[in-house]
Amino acid sequence: MISRRGLLTAAGLTVLAGCSSTKDPNGPLTFWSSLRGTNTVVDAWNARNPREPVVLETVTSGFAGGNAKLSNAARAGNAPDVVSMADADLPMFALDGVAADVTDLVSAGLRDDLGAVAWSGATFGGRVYGVPLDLPPLLMLYREDLLREHGVEVPTTWDEFREAARALKARNVYLTSFHPNGYNLFAAHVMQTGGRWFGVDGDSWVVNFTDPGSLRAAEYWQSLLAEDLLFLAPGSSQEWLAALAEGRVAAHLVSVWGVAALASSAPGGAGKWRIAPVPQWDPARPSVGRDGASLHVITADSPRKDRAMRFIEWMSTSPKAIVARLSSGRSSLFPASPKLWGPASTQFKTTFYGGQDLYGLAAGQYDLQHGDWMWGPRMQSTATSIHHGLARIPYGTTITQALRDAEAETLPDMRSLGLAVRRS
């Protein structure tokens, strides 16, 4: 894997070594997060650790929200001690020197509690720049009443998914949606095929957005769009939410974190929705992608790294922490630590989904995720390029063309940073 030093030297930046202070200075630990339920987690920590208080600032998620705020704060020298972020954003902040190298702060117990796949998204060149919090497999949430009413079985393969979409469309119902602003969901489909957009070779990045797996996913979803089998609308838009509420869309593909989000977005569907594994390409060789995973980062300028790591380890491995998070009723986070699945399953209420065992179902999909996926060093720019391409689908652009265009824009963008990069 590409080394941290190789990445930074290629970019003409300074290598920042990780460090561990022998005595952290006084003062509260500052923490920025956009994750649901974090306020109850911080309250639980502060109640148990009054001498090591944490002050939470809730930030908005996304490129224009927490990411921009963190970048600006780091440049100004007033970044928080700890920040939550999506795994897709970590390479950018590691490369920019915002995320500290915390390899020497990770205890043996923490390493053992979180699996190899989880750590793969936080590790570069054998060095650790974040601590995984969740590792959420993609699931299919669906309206059981709509499928039953129209005599449609829950699809278990993508071929069955196509047939189910055709059967529902004949009755003026879309099986699911395609979100032009959802590069991360499409990436989950590529992960499932075994595709890989970014990789490394020595000290050089390698890029390919149209490898066989990516093309398989692109051509499949394009074929559904060509038959008008998908409700085309941005994710989280009022148009899409209205279609869900009115029963015009019968399923939603999302990782485990989205189970609680859907329940709060479509409260009128309580008791009608169910949860199923995502369909497979080949049931004999099952695999699952994920739509987003979260981790915690200690910023390079934090003077409280030891205290920050104690807090982060507690959030990722303590049953009390996951119970506190889920007690808000707003989070369905699926922990990267398997030992927390039991406490989580007893805390999260699935009445909205007919009382299904969400965590038992997700646990069965956990090991089907693989650790070969790697995010690029500038996913904010790459995602914007993909979204611009997908937004042109109604005007004749295909998913494959959107990927080609995004790759063509990503390569020079990476080179402009001084990175060595080539197409694989």
C-alpha positions as a printed Julia matrix, in Angstrom:
424×3 Matrix{Float64}:
   0.0     0.0     0.0
   1.17    3.52   -0.69
   3.14    4.97    2.18
   2.22    8.07    4.1
   5.67    9.5     3.39
   5.36    8.65   -0.29
   2.02   10.39   -0.54
   3.21   13.52    1.21
   6.59   13.72   -0.45
   4.93   13.42   -3.86
   2.65   16.29   -2.91
   5.51   18.44   -1.66
   4.13   18.46    1.87
   5.73   17.92    5.25
   5.51   14.51    6.88
   3.79   14.79   10.25
   4.72   12.06   12.67
   2.31   10.8    15.27
   3.05   11.62   18.86
   1.78   10.79   22.32
   2.07   13.31   25.11
   3.02   12.16   28.56
   0.6    14.59   30.17
  -2.24   16.28   28.35
  -2.98   19.87   29.29
  -6.03   20.81   31.28
  -9.23   21.94   29.65
 -12.14   20.1    28.09
 -11.78   17.89   25.05
 -13.45   19.52   22.05
 -15.44   17.24   19.75
 -17.23   17.9    16.46
 -19.73   15.41   15.12
 -22.72   15.17   12.8
 -23.66   11.63   13.84
 -27.09   10.98   15.29
 -27.18   10.26   19.01
 -23.77   11.77   19.73
 -25.19   14.16   22.31
 -26.36   11.28   24.51
 -22.98    9.59   24.09
 -21.16   12.69   25.3
 -23.59   13.1    28.19
 -22.91    9.51   29.26
 -19.12   10.03   29.07
 -19.24   13.27   31.03
 -21.36   11.69   33.75
 -18.75    8.96   34.2
 -15.64   11.08   33.64
 -16.18   14.51   35.21
 -12.42   15.14   35.34
 -12.06   14.58   31.57
 -15.02   16.53   30.17
 -15.93   16.59   26.49
 -17.6    19.58   24.86
 -19.64   18.64   21.8
 -20.35   20.87   18.84
 -22.87   19.41   16.41
 -21.94   20.12   12.79
 -23.75   19.4     9.56
 -22.53   16.52    7.44
 -21.25   16.73    3.92
 -18.74   18.57    1.82
 -20.15   22.05    2.44
 -20.78   21.33    6.13
 -18.41   19.67    8.55
 -15.66   19.05    5.99
 -15.33   22.69    4.99
 -15.59   23.79    8.61
 -12.8    21.42    9.66
 -10.52   22.46    6.82
 -10.99   26.11    7.67
 -10.45   25.51   11.39
  -7.28   23.52   10.78
  -5.85   26.31    8.63
  -6.7    28.82   11.34
  -5.14   26.67   14.05
  -8.33   26.11   16.03
  -9.44   22.63   14.99
 -11.19   20.48   17.62
  -9.41   17.65   19.39
 -11.69   14.96   17.93
 -13.94   14.89   14.88
 -16.3    12.35   13.35
 -15.98   11.79    9.62
 -16.93    9.43    6.85
 -14.29    6.94    5.8
 -14.35    8.43    2.28
 -13.05   11.73    3.69
 -10.15   10.33    5.7
  -7.56   10.13    2.88
  -8.04   13.84    2.17
  -7.59   14.87    5.79
  -4.67   12.47    6.3
  -2.96   13.83    3.21
  -3.56   17.41    4.28
  -2.05   16.74    7.7
  -5.3    17.45    9.55
  -5.71   13.89   10.84
  -2.98   12.81   13.23
  -1.06    9.57   12.87
  -2.38    7.73   15.94
  -0.73    4.37   15.36
   1.18    4.47   18.64
  -1.95    5.41   20.59
  -4.01    2.41   19.46
  -4.05   -0.21   22.2
  -3.79   -3.92   21.52
  -7.29   -4.38   22.89
  -8.72   -1.8    20.5
  -6.97   -3.44   17.56
  -8.48   -6.79   18.5
 -11.99   -5.44   19.08
 -12.3    -4.07   15.54
 -11.86   -6.37   12.58
  -9.38   -6.17    9.72
 -11.95   -4.83    7.25
 -12.82   -1.98    9.61
  -9.17   -1.05   10.14
  -8.46   -1.18    6.4
 -10.45    2.02    5.94
  -8.41    3.84    8.59
  -4.91    2.66    7.71
  -2.45    3.94    5.09
   1.02    2.54    4.64
   0.65    0.59    7.86
  -0.12    3.74    9.86
  -3.47    4.49   11.5
  -5.2     7.86   11.03
  -8.64    7.14   12.48
 -10.56    4.73   14.68
 -13.54    2.95   13.07
 -16.9     3.39   14.75
 -19.22    1.47   12.45
 -19.03   -0.84    9.44
 -22.57   -0.89    8.01
 -23.48   -3.4     5.29
 -25.94   -2.34    2.62
 -29.51   -3.54    3.21
 -32.83   -3.39    1.38
 -35.68   -1.69    3.25
 -39.02   -2.41    1.61
 -42.77   -1.93    1.97
 -44.0    -5.4     2.85
 -47.63   -4.39    2.27
 -46.99   -3.11   -1.27
 -45.07   -6.2    -2.34
 -47.73   -8.47   -0.84
 -50.59   -6.5    -2.42
 -49.07   -6.88   -5.87
 -47.91  -10.48   -5.43
 -44.21   -9.65   -5.65
 -41.63  -11.7    -3.74
 -38.72  -10.05   -1.98
 -35.84  -10.31   -4.49
 -32.71  -12.14   -3.4
 -30.71  -11.69   -6.63
 -30.31   -8.73   -8.96
 -32.08  -10.69  -11.72
 -35.05  -11.15   -9.4
 -34.8    -7.47   -8.5
 -35.27   -6.53  -12.17
 -38.3    -8.79  -12.5
 -39.81   -7.4    -9.29
 -39.27   -3.86  -10.59
 -41.06   -4.75  -13.82
 -43.99   -6.33  -12.0
 -44.45   -3.3    -9.73
 -44.03   -0.76  -12.52
 -46.89   -2.46  -14.36
 -48.98   -1.44  -11.33
 -47.61    2.14  -11.29
 -45.21    1.55   -8.39
 -41.43    1.9    -8.59
 -39.47   -0.75   -6.74
 -36.73    1.7    -5.77
 -35.01    4.95   -6.68
 -31.86    6.12   -8.38
 -30.26    9.14   -6.71
 -28.08   11.33   -8.98
 -26.53   12.84   -5.84
 -25.71    9.44   -4.33
 -22.18    8.59   -5.46
 -21.65    6.73   -2.17
 -24.62    4.42   -2.79
 -23.43    3.68   -6.31
 -19.98    3.01   -4.89
 -21.58    0.39   -2.63
 -22.9    -1.37   -5.73
 -19.42   -1.29   -7.26
 -17.93   -2.68   -4.03
 -20.33   -5.6    -4.22
 -19.16   -6.49   -7.73
 -15.53   -6.43   -6.6
 -14.8    -3.24   -8.53
 -12.26   -0.76   -7.26
 -11.86    2.87   -8.32
  -8.61    3.63   -6.52
  -5.55    1.59   -5.69
  -1.83    2.0    -5.16
   1.33    0.74   -6.76
   4.45    1.65   -4.84
   4.25    5.39   -4.26
   1.79    5.99   -7.08
  -1.98    6.12   -7.09
  -3.78    4.07   -9.73
  -7.28    5.0   -10.88
  -9.92    3.17  -12.91
 -13.61    4.04  -12.72
 -14.54    1.63  -15.53
 -13.01   -1.63  -14.42
 -15.17   -4.75  -15.02
 -16.96   -4.46  -11.67
 -17.77   -0.79  -12.15
 -19.08   -1.44  -15.65
 -21.2    -4.32  -14.43
 -22.87   -2.11  -11.84
 -23.21    0.84  -14.25
 -24.72   -1.22  -17.05
 -27.17   -2.95  -14.73
 -28.55    0.26  -13.23
 -28.53    1.94  -16.64
 -30.67   -0.87  -18.02
 -33.22   -0.32  -15.26
 -33.27    3.4   -16.03
 -33.72    2.63  -19.73
 -36.88    0.67  -18.9
 -38.12    3.47  -16.62
 -38.06    1.07  -13.67
 -36.44    3.51  -11.21
 -37.76    6.65   -9.57
 -35.12    9.22  -10.53
 -34.77   11.89   -7.85
 -32.09   13.25   -5.51
 -31.77   11.46   -2.19
 -33.4    13.29    0.74
 -35.29   15.56   -1.67
 -38.92   16.44   -1.0
 -39.81   14.76   -4.28
 -38.31   11.48   -3.12
 -39.72   11.68    0.41
 -43.19   12.38   -0.99
 -42.93    9.33   -3.26
 -42.02    7.16   -0.26
 -44.87    8.56    1.83
 -47.39    8.06   -0.96
 -46.37    4.48   -1.65
 -45.07    5.22   -5.15
 -41.63    3.81   -4.21
 -41.57    0.45   -2.46
 -37.94    0.0    -1.4
 -34.88    1.9    -0.25
 -31.31    0.63   -0.51
 -29.17    1.98    2.32
 -26.66    0.89    4.93
 -27.71    0.09    8.49
 -27.43    3.71    9.65
 -30.29    4.57    7.29
 -32.76    2.29    9.09
 -33.43    4.92   11.77
 -33.2     7.75    9.25
 -35.99    6.27    7.11
 -38.22    5.77   10.15
 -37.91    9.46   11.01
 -38.35   10.58    7.39
 -41.45    8.49    6.64
 -43.3     8.13    9.97
 -46.56    7.28    8.23
 -45.06    3.99    7.1
 -44.67    2.59   10.63
 -45.33   -1.14   10.68
 -45.37   -1.4     6.89
 -41.63   -1.49    6.25
 -39.37   -4.53    6.55
 -35.64   -5.2     6.23
 -33.92   -7.72    3.95
 -30.37   -8.45    2.8
 -29.35   -6.68   -0.36
 -29.78   -8.85   -3.5
 -26.76  -10.81   -4.71
 -25.11  -11.18   -8.09
 -24.17  -14.78   -7.33
 -25.7   -16.36   -4.2
 -22.93  -18.97   -4.24
 -20.37  -16.2    -3.78
 -22.14  -13.57   -1.7
 -20.69  -10.14   -1.1
 -22.0    -6.87    0.27
 -21.04   -3.25   -0.22
 -21.55   -0.42    2.26
 -22.95    3.04    1.89
 -20.75    5.01    4.27
 -18.81    4.1     7.38
 -17.87    6.44   10.2
 -14.69    6.84   12.19
 -13.17    9.24   14.66
 -10.05   11.26   14.02
  -7.72   13.07   16.4
  -6.51   16.25   14.78
  -2.8    16.77   14.34
  -2.8    19.99   16.37
  -4.66   18.55   19.35
  -2.6    18.83   22.56
  -4.85   16.25   24.24
  -4.18   13.16   22.16
  -3.99   10.67   25.04
  -7.32   11.81   26.47
  -8.81   11.94   23.0
  -7.88    8.32   22.34
  -9.37    7.16   25.64
 -12.63    8.86   24.68
 -12.61    7.45   21.14
 -11.82    3.92   22.32
 -14.72    4.12   24.74
 -17.09    5.25   21.97
 -16.03    2.39   19.69
 -15.91   -0.46   22.21
 -18.01    0.26   25.3
 -21.49   -1.24   25.62
 -22.44    1.84   27.65
 -21.49    4.04   24.7
 -23.59    2.21   22.12
 -26.55    2.0    24.52
 -26.29    5.75   25.14
 -26.14    6.47   21.4
 -29.14    4.32   20.51
 -31.15    5.48   23.51
 -31.91    8.67   21.61
 -34.02    6.63   19.18
 -32.44    8.58   16.31
 -29.52    6.29   15.52
 -29.3     2.75   14.15
 -25.51    2.75   13.98
 -24.03   -0.73   13.44
 -20.82   -0.98   15.48
 -17.57   -2.11   13.94
 -16.97   -4.01   17.19
 -18.92   -7.31   17.16
 -19.06   -7.35   20.95
 -21.43   -4.37   20.81
 -24.02   -6.0    18.55
 -25.81   -7.62   21.49
 -26.21   -4.42   23.52
 -27.22   -2.56   20.36
 -29.91   -5.09   19.47
 -31.56   -4.75   22.87
 -31.59   -0.97   22.67
 -32.74   -0.16   19.14
 -36.5    -0.45   18.76
 -37.68   -1.86   15.43
 -41.42   -1.34   15.78
 -41.35    0.65   12.54
 -40.11   -2.53   10.84
 -42.53   -4.97   12.42
 -40.15   -5.85   15.24
 -37.47   -7.42   13.05
 -34.06   -8.21   14.5
 -32.05   -5.58   12.63
 -28.74   -6.31   14.32
 -29.05  -10.06   13.88
 -29.72   -9.57   10.17
 -26.86   -7.08    9.74
 -24.48   -9.34   11.66
 -25.09  -12.03    9.05
 -23.95   -9.61    6.35
 -20.95   -8.18    8.21
 -18.36  -10.71    7.07
 -19.52  -10.42    3.45
 -17.89   -7.0     3.27
 -14.33   -6.95    2.0
 -11.39   -4.71    2.73
 -10.12   -4.2    -0.82
 -11.98   -0.95   -1.37
  -9.96    2.25   -1.1
 -11.18    5.83   -1.33
  -9.29    8.46   -3.29
  -7.39   11.41   -1.84
  -9.89   14.02   -3.06
 -13.3    12.38   -2.85
 -14.99   15.76   -2.47
 -13.92   16.72   -5.99
 -14.44   13.23   -7.36
 -17.94   12.98   -5.91
 -18.85   16.38   -7.33
 -17.71   15.22  -10.77
 -19.77   12.03  -10.5
 -22.82   13.96   -9.35
 -22.52   16.42  -12.24
 -22.46   13.51  -14.67
 -25.36   11.66  -13.08
 -27.43   14.86  -13.05
 -27.31   14.75  -16.86
 -28.97   11.33  -17.07
 -32.37   12.84  -17.99
 -30.62   14.52  -20.93
 -29.04   11.38  -22.33
 -25.86   10.85  -20.31
 -25.3     7.28  -19.15
 -23.88    6.13  -15.84
 -20.84    4.75  -17.64
 -20.21    8.1   -19.32
 -20.58    9.87  -15.98
 -17.89    7.59  -14.55
 -15.59    8.18  -17.52
 -16.0    11.93  -17.23
 -15.39   11.84  -13.48
 -12.22    9.82  -13.98
 -11.02   12.26  -16.64
 -11.48   15.12  -14.15
 -10.05   13.22  -11.16
  -6.71   12.33  -12.76
  -5.53   15.93  -13.41
  -7.0    17.04  -10.1
  -4.78   14.55   -8.29
  -1.76   15.5   -10.4
  -2.3    19.16   -9.56
  -1.55   18.22   -5.96
   1.82   16.83   -7.0
   0.64   13.22   -6.58
   1.96   10.48   -8.78
  -1.09    8.92  -10.45
  -1.85    6.78  -13.46
  -4.77    4.9   -14.91
  -4.66    1.18  -14.2
